[in-house]
């Protein structure tokens, strides 16, 4: 036990902040999507199931479409337009990277806050 005595222990941290939880989850999911997108471009399978892939839609012109989900709901980033037109499949990783940067820069904070608040009200 002397080695364990050298370590500091704590309870599992938890956050009661729905906004912080939603933002953290979104970033985590986007990072997983980025890895899946890179593997897709390389022609390799990813660990994500088809249900978890948010980039499996195409428009009438064959362009790849990408959307984000906040609290398991497809989210409109522009009014009435929840999908980002990626175009060529090889562009998907850069689109996902831009979305991660936008989330980290706080550009989606209002959208995330609204969705987290909406979800919290529905739970009560």
Short mmCIF file of N, CA, C and O in Angstrom, two decimals:
data_model
loop_
_atom_site.label_atom_id
_atom_site.label_comp_id
_atom_site.label_asym_id
_atom_site.label_seq_id
_atom_site.Cartn_x
_atom_site.Cartn_y
_atom_site.Cartn_z
N UNK A 1 0.78 -1.21 0.00
CA UNK A 1 0.00 0.00 0.00
C UNK A 1 0.83 1.28 0.00
O UNK A 1 0.27 2.32 -0.23
N UNK A 2 2.13 1.25 0.26
CA UNK A 2 2.87 2.50 0.30
C UNK A 2 2.79 3.30 -1.02
O UNK A 2 2.78 4.52 -0.99
N UNK A 3 2.70 2.63 -2.14
CA UNK A 3 2.61 3.34 -3.42
C UNK A 3 1.26 4.05 -3.52
O UNK A 3 1.20 5.21 -3.91
N UNK A 4 0.19 3.37 -3.14
CA UNK A 4 -1.13 4.00 -3.19
C UNK A 4 -1.23 5.18 -2.24
O UNK A 4 -1.97 6.13 -2.50
N UNK A 5 -0.49 5.14 -1.17
CA UNK A 5 -0.50 6.26 -0.22
C UNK A 5 0.13 7.52 -0.81
O UNK A 5 -0.07 8.61 -0.31
N UNK A 6 0.88 7.37 -1.88
CA UNK A 6 1.52 8.51 -2.53
C UNK A 6 0.58 9.22 -3.51
O UNK A 6 0.91 10.28 -4.01
N UNK A 7 -0.57 8.62 -3.76
CA UNK A 7 -1.52 9.17 -4.73
C UNK A 7 -2.64 9.91 -4.03
O UNK A 7 -3.03 9.56 -2.91
N UNK A 8 -3.19 10.88 -4.70
CA UNK A 8 -4.32 11.62 -4.18
C UNK A 8 -5.58 11.13 -4.90
O UNK A 8 -5.61 11.04 -6.12
N UNK A 9 -6.63 10.83 -4.16
CA UNK A 9 -7.86 10.30 -4.72
C UNK A 9 -9.00 11.30 -4.55
O UNK A 9 -8.98 12.13 -3.64
N UNK A 10 -9.99 11.19 -5.42
CA UNK A 10 -11.17 12.05 -5.34
C UNK A 10 -12.37 11.32 -5.91
O UNK A 10 -12.23 10.27 -6.54
N UNK A 11 -13.53 11.91 -5.70
CA UNK A 11 -14.75 11.36 -6.30
C UNK A 11 -14.77 11.71 -7.79
O UNK A 11 -14.05 12.61 -8.23
N UNK A 12 -15.62 11.03 -8.52
CA UNK A 12 -15.75 11.33 -9.95
C UNK A 12 -16.38 12.72 -10.09
O UNK A 12 -17.41 13.00 -9.50
N UNK A 13 -15.75 13.60 -10.87
CA UNK A 13 -16.32 14.92 -11.04
C UNK A 13 -17.60 14.86 -11.85
O UNK A 13 -17.73 14.05 -12.76
N UNK A 14 -18.54 15.70 -11.48
CA UNK A 14 -19.78 15.77 -12.25
C UNK A 14 -20.17 17.22 -12.39
O UNK A 14 -19.87 18.05 -11.53
N UNK A 15 -20.82 17.50 -13.47
CA UNK A 15 -21.24 18.86 -13.73
C UNK A 15 -22.75 18.89 -13.84
O UNK A 15 -23.35 18.09 -14.54
N UNK A 16 -23.35 19.81 -13.14
CA UNK A 16 -24.79 19.99 -13.25
C UNK A 16 -25.12 21.08 -14.26
O UNK A 16 -26.24 21.54 -14.32
N UNK A 17 -24.12 21.51 -15.02
CA UNK A 17 -24.30 22.56 -16.01
C UNK A 17 -24.65 21.93 -17.35
O UNK A 17 -23.77 21.37 -18.03
N UNK A 18 -25.92 21.98 -17.77
CA UNK A 18 -26.31 21.36 -19.04
C UNK A 18 -25.56 21.92 -20.24
O UNK A 18 -25.22 21.19 -21.16
N UNK A 19 -25.26 23.22 -20.23
CA UNK A 19 -24.52 23.83 -21.33
C UNK A 19 -23.12 23.23 -21.44
O UNK A 19 -22.69 22.82 -22.51
N UNK A 20 -22.40 23.18 -20.32
CA UNK A 20 -21.04 22.64 -20.32
C UNK A 20 -21.04 21.18 -20.75
O UNK A 20 -20.17 20.75 -21.53
N UNK A 21 -22.00 20.42 -20.26
CA UNK A 21 -22.11 19.01 -20.64
C UNK A 21 -22.38 18.86 -22.14
O UNK A 21 -21.77 18.03 -22.81
N UNK A 22 -23.30 19.68 -22.66
CA UNK A 22 -23.64 19.59 -24.08
C UNK A 22 -22.46 19.98 -24.95
O UNK A 22 -22.18 19.33 -25.97
N UNK A 23 -21.75 21.02 -24.57
CA UNK A 23 -20.59 21.47 -25.35
C UNK A 23 -19.48 20.42 -25.33
O UNK A 23 -18.88 20.10 -26.36
N UNK A 24 -19.22 19.87 -24.16
CA UNK A 24 -18.19 18.84 -24.03
C UNK A 24 -18.54 17.61 -24.86
O UNK A 24 -17.69 17.05 -25.55
N UNK A 25 -19.80 17.21 -24.81
CA UNK A 25 -20.24 16.05 -25.59
C UNK A 25 -20.14 16.33 -27.08
O UNK A 25 -19.71 15.46 -27.86
N UNK A 26 -20.52 17.53 -27.50
CA UNK A 26 -20.44 17.89 -28.92
C UNK A 26 -19.00 17.82 -29.41
O UNK A 26 -18.73 17.23 -30.46
N UNK A 27 -18.08 18.37 -28.66
CA UNK A 27 -16.67 18.34 -29.06
C UNK A 27 -16.17 16.90 -29.13
O UNK A 27 -15.50 16.51 -30.09
N UNK A 28 -16.51 16.11 -28.13
CA UNK A 28 -16.10 14.70 -28.12
C UNK A 28 -16.65 13.96 -29.35
O UNK A 28 -15.93 13.22 -30.02
N UNK A 29 -17.91 14.20 -29.66
CA UNK A 29 -18.52 13.54 -30.82
C UNK A 29 -17.91 14.03 -32.13
O UNK A 29 -17.69 13.23 -33.05
N UNK A 30 -17.63 15.32 -32.23
CA UNK A 30 -17.01 15.84 -33.44
C UNK A 30 -15.60 15.27 -33.63
O UNK A 30 -15.20 14.97 -34.76
N UNK A 31 -14.88 15.11 -32.54
CA UNK A 31 -13.54 14.51 -32.64
C UNK A 31 -13.62 13.06 -33.12
O UNK A 31 -12.80 12.62 -33.92
N UNK A 32 -14.62 12.32 -32.65
CA UNK A 32 -14.83 10.95 -33.12
C UNK A 32 -15.20 10.96 -34.60
O UNK A 32 -14.73 10.12 -35.39
N UNK A 33 -16.05 11.92 -34.99
CA UNK A 33 -16.44 12.05 -36.39
C UNK A 33 -15.23 12.40 -37.27
O UNK A 33 -15.13 11.92 -38.39
N UNK A 34 -14.34 13.23 -36.75
CA UNK A 34 -13.15 13.60 -37.50
C UNK A 34 -12.30 12.37 -37.79
O UNK A 34 -11.84 12.16 -38.92
N UNK A 35 -12.11 11.55 -36.78
CA UNK A 35 -11.34 10.32 -36.99
C UNK A 35 -12.03 9.41 -38.01
O UNK A 35 -11.38 8.84 -38.89
N UNK A 36 -13.35 9.28 -37.91
CA UNK A 36 -14.10 8.45 -38.85
C UNK A 36 -14.01 9.03 -40.26
O UNK A 36 -13.89 8.29 -41.24
N UNK A 37 -14.06 10.36 -40.37
CA UNK A 37 -13.97 11.01 -41.69
C UNK A 37 -12.61 10.77 -42.32
O UNK A 37 -12.51 10.49 -43.52
N UNK A 38 -11.55 10.86 -41.52
CA UNK A 38 -10.21 10.61 -42.04
C UNK A 38 -10.08 9.17 -42.53
O UNK A 38 -9.50 8.92 -43.58
N UNK A 39 -10.65 8.24 -41.77
CA UNK A 39 -10.62 6.83 -42.19
C UNK A 39 -11.43 6.62 -43.46
O UNK A 39 -11.03 5.87 -44.34
N UNK A 40 -12.57 7.30 -43.56
CA UNK A 40 -13.42 7.18 -44.75
C UNK A 40 -12.65 7.64 -45.98
O UNK A 40 -12.66 6.98 -47.02
N UNK A 41 -11.96 8.77 -45.87
CA UNK A 41 -11.19 9.31 -46.99
C UNK A 41 -10.09 8.33 -47.40
O UNK A 41 -9.80 8.17 -48.59
N UNK A 42 -9.52 7.65 -46.43
CA UNK A 42 -8.47 6.66 -46.70
C UNK A 42 -9.03 5.33 -47.17
O UNK A 42 -8.28 4.42 -47.51
N UNK A 43 -10.36 5.20 -47.16
CA UNK A 43 -10.99 3.95 -47.58
C UNK A 43 -10.94 2.86 -46.54
O UNK A 43 -11.08 1.68 -46.85
N UNK A 44 -10.76 3.24 -45.29
CA UNK A 44 -10.68 2.28 -44.20
C UNK A 44 -11.96 2.34 -43.38
O UNK A 44 -12.60 3.38 -43.28
N UNK A 45 -12.32 1.21 -42.75
CA UNK A 45 -13.52 1.22 -41.90
C UNK A 45 -13.26 1.95 -40.59
O UNK A 45 -12.12 2.00 -40.11
N UNK A 46 -14.30 2.53 -40.03
CA UNK A 46 -14.17 3.20 -38.73
C UNK A 46 -14.89 2.39 -37.67
O UNK A 46 -15.65 1.48 -37.97
N UNK A 47 -14.67 2.76 -36.43
CA UNK A 47 -15.32 2.09 -35.31
C UNK A 47 -16.75 2.56 -35.11
O UNK A 47 -17.50 1.96 -34.37
N UNK A 48 -17.12 3.66 -35.77
CA UNK A 48 -18.47 4.19 -35.59
C UNK A 48 -19.47 3.37 -36.39
O UNK A 48 -19.20 2.94 -37.50
N UNK A 49 -20.63 3.18 -35.81
CA UNK A 49 -21.69 2.48 -36.53
C UNK A 49 -22.30 3.45 -37.54
O UNK A 49 -22.07 4.66 -37.49
N UNK A 50 -23.07 2.94 -38.46
CA UNK A 50 -23.73 3.79 -39.45
C UNK A 50 -24.62 4.82 -38.76
O UNK A 50 -24.75 5.95 -39.21
N UNK A 51 -25.23 4.46 -37.67
CA UNK A 51 -26.12 5.37 -36.94
C UNK A 51 -25.34 6.55 -36.36
O UNK A 51 -25.85 7.65 -36.24
N UNK A 52 -24.10 6.31 -35.98
CA UNK A 52 -23.28 7.35 -35.37
C UNK A 52 -22.66 8.29 -36.40
O UNK A 52 -22.19 9.35 -36.05
N UNK A 53 -22.65 7.89 -37.66
CA UNK A 53 -22.05 8.72 -38.70
C UNK A 53 -23.04 9.79 -39.11
O UNK A 53 -24.12 9.50 -39.58
N UNK A 54 -22.64 11.03 -38.95
CA UNK A 54 -23.53 12.15 -39.25
C UNK A 54 -23.31 12.66 -40.66
O UNK A 54 -23.83 13.69 -41.03
N UNK A 55 -22.54 11.95 -41.46
CA UNK A 55 -22.21 12.45 -42.78
C UNK A 55 -22.66 11.48 -43.87
O UNK A 55 -22.10 11.44 -44.94
N UNK A 56 -23.71 10.73 -43.59
CA UNK A 56 -24.12 9.69 -44.53
C UNK A 56 -25.26 10.12 -45.45
O UNK A 56 -25.96 9.29 -45.99
N UNK A 57 -25.44 11.41 -45.66
CA UNK A 57 -26.49 11.89 -46.54
C UNK A 57 -25.89 12.61 -47.73
O UNK A 57 -24.82 13.20 -47.64
N UNK A 58 -26.63 12.58 -48.81
CA UNK A 58 -26.21 13.28 -50.02
C UNK A 58 -27.40 14.02 -50.60
O UNK A 58 -28.55 13.62 -50.43
N UNK A 59 -27.11 15.12 -51.29
CA UNK A 59 -28.18 15.86 -51.95
C UNK A 59 -28.40 15.29 -53.35
O UNK A 59 -27.73 14.33 -53.75
N UNK A 60 -29.32 15.89 -54.09
CA UNK A 60 -29.66 15.39 -55.43
C UNK A 60 -28.47 15.43 -56.37
O UNK A 60 -28.39 14.63 -57.31
N UNK A 61 -27.54 16.34 -56.14
CA UNK A 61 -26.35 16.44 -56.99
C UNK A 61 -25.22 15.51 -56.58
O UNK A 61 -24.16 15.52 -57.18
N UNK A 62 -25.45 14.69 -55.54
CA UNK A 62 -24.44 13.76 -55.08
C UNK A 62 -23.45 14.35 -54.10
O UNK A 62 -22.50 13.68 -53.70
N UNK A 63 -23.66 15.61 -53.70
CA UNK A 63 -22.77 16.24 -52.73
C UNK A 63 -22.96 15.63 -51.34
O UNK A 63 -24.09 15.42 -50.91
N UNK A 64 -21.87 15.40 -50.67
CA UNK A 64 -21.91 14.90 -49.31
C UNK A 64 -22.44 16.00 -48.40
O UNK A 64 -22.07 17.17 -48.53
N UNK A 65 -23.33 15.62 -47.48
CA UNK A 65 -23.90 16.56 -46.52
C UNK A 65 -23.46 16.15 -45.12
O UNK A 65 -23.31 14.97 -44.82
N UNK A 66 -23.27 17.14 -44.27
CA UNK A 66 -22.83 16.91 -42.89
C UNK A 66 -23.71 17.73 -41.96
O UNK A 66 -24.06 18.87 -42.27
N UNK A 67 -24.06 17.16 -40.84
CA UNK A 67 -24.83 17.90 -39.84
C UNK A 67 -24.26 17.61 -38.47
O UNK A 67 -23.52 16.65 -38.28
N UNK A 68 -24.59 18.47 -37.52
CA UNK A 68 -24.18 18.20 -36.15
C UNK A 68 -25.42 17.94 -35.32
O UNK A 68 -26.51 18.43 -35.64
N UNK A 69 -25.22 17.17 -34.28
CA UNK A 69 -26.31 16.90 -33.34
C UNK A 69 -25.89 17.43 -31.98
O UNK A 69 -24.76 17.22 -31.55
N UNK A 70 -26.82 18.13 -31.37
CA UNK A 70 -26.61 18.58 -29.99
C UNK A 70 -27.72 17.95 -29.17
O UNK A 70 -28.89 18.13 -29.47
N UNK A 71 -27.31 17.19 -28.19
CA UNK A 71 -28.28 16.46 -27.35
C UNK A 71 -29.16 15.56 -28.22
O UNK A 71 -30.37 15.53 -28.09
N UNK A 72 -28.52 14.85 -29.14
CA UNK A 72 -29.18 13.86 -30.01
C UNK A 72 -30.21 14.45 -30.96
O UNK A 72 -31.10 13.75 -31.41
N UNK A 73 -30.09 15.72 -31.27
CA UNK A 73 -31.03 16.35 -32.19
C UNK A 73 -30.23 17.08 -33.27
O UNK A 73 -29.34 17.85 -32.96
N UNK A 74 -30.58 16.79 -34.54
CA UNK A 74 -29.94 17.52 -35.63
C UNK A 74 -30.21 19.00 -35.41
O UNK A 74 -31.33 19.41 -35.13
N UNK A 75 -29.17 19.80 -35.51
CA UNK A 75 -29.24 21.21 -35.14
C UNK A 75 -29.06 22.12 -36.35
O UNK A 75 -28.12 21.93 -37.13
N UNK A 76 -29.96 23.08 -36.48
CA UNK A 76 -29.86 24.06 -37.56
C UNK A 76 -28.80 25.09 -37.20
O UNK A 76 -28.90 25.75 -36.16
N UNK A 77 -27.81 25.24 -38.06
CA UNK A 77 -26.80 26.26 -37.85
C UNK A 77 -27.19 27.55 -38.55
O UNK A 77 -26.74 28.63 -38.18
N UNK A 78 -28.01 27.43 -39.56
CA UNK A 78 -28.68 28.57 -40.19
C UNK A 78 -30.15 28.21 -40.23
O UNK A 78 -30.50 27.04 -40.42
N UNK A 79 -30.99 29.18 -40.10
CA UNK A 79 -32.44 28.95 -40.04
C UNK A 79 -32.92 28.11 -41.23
O UNK A 79 -32.72 28.48 -42.38
N UNK A 80 -33.50 26.95 -40.90
CA UNK A 80 -34.05 26.06 -41.92
C UNK A 80 -33.01 25.26 -42.68
O UNK A 80 -33.34 24.55 -43.62
N UNK A 81 -31.74 25.35 -42.27
CA UNK A 81 -30.66 24.66 -42.99
C UNK A 81 -29.76 23.91 -42.01
O UNK A 81 -28.72 24.42 -41.59
N UNK A 82 -30.12 22.67 -41.68
CA UNK A 82 -29.30 21.93 -40.72
C UNK A 82 -28.08 21.25 -41.34
O UNK A 82 -27.22 20.78 -40.61
N UNK A 83 -27.99 21.22 -42.68
CA UNK A 83 -26.89 20.48 -43.32
C UNK A 83 -25.85 21.41 -43.93
O UNK A 83 -26.19 22.42 -44.54
N UNK A 84 -24.61 21.02 -43.78
CA UNK A 84 -23.48 21.71 -44.40
C UNK A 84 -23.18 20.94 -45.68
O UNK A 84 -23.02 19.71 -45.65
N UNK A 85 -23.08 21.63 -46.79
CA UNK A 85 -22.73 20.98 -48.05
C UNK A 85 -21.21 20.83 -48.08
O UNK A 85 -20.48 21.82 -48.16
N UNK A 86 -20.76 19.60 -48.01
CA UNK A 86 -19.33 19.30 -48.01
C UNK A 86 -18.84 19.23 -49.45
O UNK A 86 -17.77 19.71 -49.77
N UNK A 87 -19.66 18.63 -50.31
CA UNK A 87 -19.24 18.43 -51.70
C UNK A 87 -18.52 17.10 -51.80
O UNK A 87 -19.08 16.04 -51.52
N UNK A 88 -17.26 17.14 -52.15
CA UNK A 88 -16.43 15.95 -52.31
C UNK A 88 -16.12 15.33 -50.96
O UNK A 88 -15.83 16.04 -49.99
N UNK A 89 -16.16 14.01 -50.89
CA UNK A 89 -15.91 13.29 -49.63
C UNK A 89 -14.57 13.68 -48.98
O UNK A 89 -14.47 13.73 -47.76
N UNK A 90 -13.56 13.95 -49.79
CA UNK A 90 -12.22 14.25 -49.27
C UNK A 90 -12.19 15.56 -48.48
O UNK A 90 -11.25 15.81 -47.73
N UNK A 91 -13.20 16.40 -48.63
CA UNK A 91 -13.25 17.67 -47.91
C UNK A 91 -13.85 17.52 -46.51
O UNK A 91 -13.79 18.45 -45.71
N UNK A 92 -14.44 16.36 -46.21
CA UNK A 92 -15.11 16.19 -44.93
C UNK A 92 -14.21 16.42 -43.72
O UNK A 92 -14.62 17.14 -42.79
N UNK A 93 -12.99 15.88 -43.66
CA UNK A 93 -12.18 16.14 -42.47
C UNK A 93 -11.96 17.63 -42.21
O UNK A 93 -12.03 18.07 -41.06
N UNK A 94 -11.76 18.42 -43.25
CA UNK A 94 -11.53 19.86 -43.02
C UNK A 94 -12.80 20.55 -42.54
O UNK A 94 -12.74 21.48 -41.73
N UNK A 95 -13.97 20.09 -43.01
CA UNK A 95 -15.23 20.66 -42.53
C UNK A 95 -15.43 20.34 -41.05
O UNK A 95 -15.80 21.22 -40.27
N UNK A 96 -15.16 19.12 -40.66
CA UNK A 96 -15.29 18.72 -39.26
C UNK A 96 -14.30 19.51 -38.39
O UNK A 96 -14.64 19.97 -37.30
N UNK A 97 -13.07 19.68 -38.89
CA UNK A 97 -12.08 20.47 -38.15
C UNK A 97 -12.57 21.90 -37.95
O UNK A 97 -12.38 22.50 -36.88
N UNK A 98 -13.20 22.48 -38.98
CA UNK A 98 -13.74 23.84 -38.87
C UNK A 98 -14.86 23.89 -37.83
O UNK A 98 -14.98 24.86 -37.08
N UNK A 99 -15.69 22.86 -37.78
CA UNK A 99 -16.77 22.82 -36.80
C UNK A 99 -16.20 22.73 -35.38
O UNK A 99 -16.69 23.39 -34.47
N UNK A 100 -15.18 21.92 -35.20
CA UNK A 100 -14.53 21.82 -33.88
C UNK A 100 -13.96 23.17 -33.48
O UNK A 100 -14.14 23.63 -32.34
N UNK A 101 -13.30 23.86 -34.41
CA UNK A 101 -12.74 25.17 -34.13
C UNK A 101 -13.84 26.18 -33.79
O UNK A 101 -13.68 27.00 -32.89
N UNK A 102 -14.97 26.10 -34.51
CA UNK A 102 -16.09 27.02 -34.24
C UNK A 102 -16.66 26.78 -32.84
O UNK A 102 -16.97 27.74 -32.12
N UNK A 103 -16.78 25.52 -32.45
CA UNK A 103 -17.29 25.20 -31.11
C UNK A 103 -16.31 25.71 -30.05
O UNK A 103 -16.70 26.36 -29.08
N UNK A 104 -15.02 25.45 -30.26
CA UNK A 104 -14.01 25.90 -29.29
C UNK A 104 -13.93 27.42 -29.21
O UNK A 104 -13.62 27.97 -28.16
N UNK A 105 -14.22 28.11 -30.32
CA UNK A 105 -14.18 29.57 -30.34
C UNK A 105 -15.44 30.20 -29.76
O UNK A 105 -15.53 31.41 -29.63
N UNK A 106 -16.43 29.36 -29.44
CA UNK A 106 -17.66 29.87 -28.83
C UNK A 106 -18.71 30.31 -29.84
O UNK A 106 -19.72 30.88 -29.46
N UNK A 107 -18.48 30.04 -31.12
CA UNK A 107 -19.42 30.49 -32.15
C UNK A 107 -20.76 29.77 -32.09
O UNK A 107 -21.75 30.27 -32.61
N UNK A 108 -20.81 28.61 -31.45
CA UNK A 108 -22.06 27.87 -31.36
C UNK A 108 -22.64 27.91 -29.94
O UNK A 108 -23.62 27.23 -29.65
N UNK A 109 -22.07 28.72 -29.07
CA UNK A 109 -22.50 28.75 -27.67
C UNK A 109 -23.99 29.04 -27.52
O UNK A 109 -24.67 28.39 -26.72
N UNK A 110 -24.51 29.99 -28.28
CA UNK A 110 -25.93 30.33 -28.17
C UNK A 110 -26.80 29.15 -28.60
O UNK A 110 -27.78 28.82 -27.92
N UNK A 111 -26.41 28.50 -29.68
CA UNK A 111 -27.17 27.35 -30.18
C UNK A 111 -27.11 26.21 -29.16
O UNK A 111 -28.12 25.58 -28.86
N UNK A 112 -25.92 25.96 -28.62
CA UNK A 112 -25.76 24.90 -27.63
C UNK A 112 -26.57 25.22 -26.37
O UNK A 112 -27.26 24.36 -25.83
N UNK A 113 -26.51 26.47 -25.93
CA UNK A 113 -27.25 26.88 -24.73
C UNK A 113 -28.75 26.70 -24.95
O UNK A 113 -29.44 26.18 -24.08
N UNK A 114 -29.24 27.13 -26.10
CA UNK A 114 -30.68 26.99 -26.39
C UNK A 114 -31.10 25.53 -26.40
O UNK A 114 -32.14 25.17 -25.85
N UNK A 115 -30.30 24.67 -27.00
CA UNK A 115 -30.63 23.25 -27.05
C UNK A 115 -30.55 22.60 -25.67
O UNK A 115 -31.41 21.79 -25.31
N UNK A 116 -29.55 22.98 -24.89
CA UNK A 116 -29.42 22.43 -23.54
C UNK A 116 -30.58 22.87 -22.67
O UNK A 116 -31.12 22.07 -21.88
N UNK A 117 -30.99 24.13 -22.79
CA UNK A 117 -32.12 24.65 -22.02
C UNK A 117 -33.41 23.96 -22.45
O UNK A 117 -34.21 23.55 -21.60
N UNK A 118 -33.58 23.80 -23.75
CA UNK A 118 -34.77 23.11 -24.29
C UNK A 118 -34.85 21.69 -23.76
O UNK A 118 -35.88 21.22 -23.34
N UNK A 119 -33.73 21.03 -23.73
CA UNK A 119 -33.67 19.63 -23.28
C UNK A 119 -33.95 19.56 -21.77
O UNK A 119 -34.64 18.67 -21.30
N UNK A 120 -33.42 20.52 -21.01
CA UNK A 120 -33.63 20.53 -19.57
C UNK A 120 -35.10 20.77 -19.23
O UNK A 120 -35.65 20.15 -18.31
N UNK A 121 -35.75 21.67 -19.97
CA UNK A 121 -37.17 21.95 -19.74
C UNK A 121 -38.02 20.73 -20.06
O UNK A 121 -38.98 20.44 -19.37
N UNK A 122 -37.65 20.00 -21.11
CA UNK A 122 -38.40 18.81 -21.49
C UNK A 122 -38.27 17.71 -20.44
O UNK A 122 -39.18 16.92 -20.23
N UNK A 123 -37.12 17.67 -19.77
CA UNK A 123 -36.89 16.64 -18.76
C UNK A 123 -37.67 16.92 -17.47
O UNK A 123 -37.95 16.01 -16.70
N UNK A 124 -38.01 18.18 -17.24
CA UNK A 124 -38.71 18.53 -16.00
C UNK A 124 -40.19 18.41 -16.11
O UNK A 124 -40.94 18.24 -16.81
#
